[in-house]
């Protein structure tokens, strides 16, 4: 507790940096995974290629992935974020495809019968219905990203992992280790509860719209 009170500003800086390390890759991965997921739903052959490829990438340990990216992006935050984009992409793509597949085909047929274009069906029908599942994937990817981002401190990316690794290196400074672990947990909880609230809000509004 003494370390927290004496270094509160520094810990907040590390927490904000950790927040950036976690959320930016998830956002980038989402922008990639959403169109890829929709295309994979429409063209199953593309899905049969992307899903096995993602499964292979997911078996690679996170630290090994970051090391592999160093020659291309350098020993810095870019390698860490690129690795997090890859891991987030794997989670998001799989669940986005599942979200689109969960839609009743009769709804899509009715939309086509009304003369809606593919783009209109995608934006007005498919995306709103699949959104709760997609947001659940974003929540999972965000929490995992927070956890993996702790390793980024070893690659010069900063974040709360700095406290963990410093605590281990300084003859077991348990105060730093505990503070680092607690704030990582709080950040993961923040993402989990925040996105879960968005999920429930959207699901509630969707149900109200369907009943109207």
C-alpha angles and dihedrals in degrees: 000000000000092000090050093052094045095046103030095128092050092049090050090052091052090047093052090047090050089050089055093047090053104039103040095059091047090052092049091045090050092053088053098040098049098063091035090052092050092048091047089052091051095042111038092189089065090050091050088058101039099045096054089045091052091047090055092049091049091060091061110097112246095238090050090051091052092048090050091054096049095086089054103038105017134240096303146085092295092069090048094048093046090054090049091050089055094049093044090048091057093054096041098046094051093050096042089057089048089051093054091045090054091066115105107249090220089066091056091046090052090050091051090048089056089057098252117159123235091257092051091048091049096049101034102033115016101039097047092048095045094042098095091054091044092051090049087057091049089052092051093045091049094052092047090046090054090053097046092044089070088074089058090079088073089059098049095261096122123213131125091313085079090071093047096050093041090051092051093046095047096068094280103313094194093186091063092042093050095045091047093048094046094050092047088053092048091050091050089049090050091055093043097049095038096053091040088057090051090049093052093045093052093043090051093050091046091054091048091050091051092050093047 
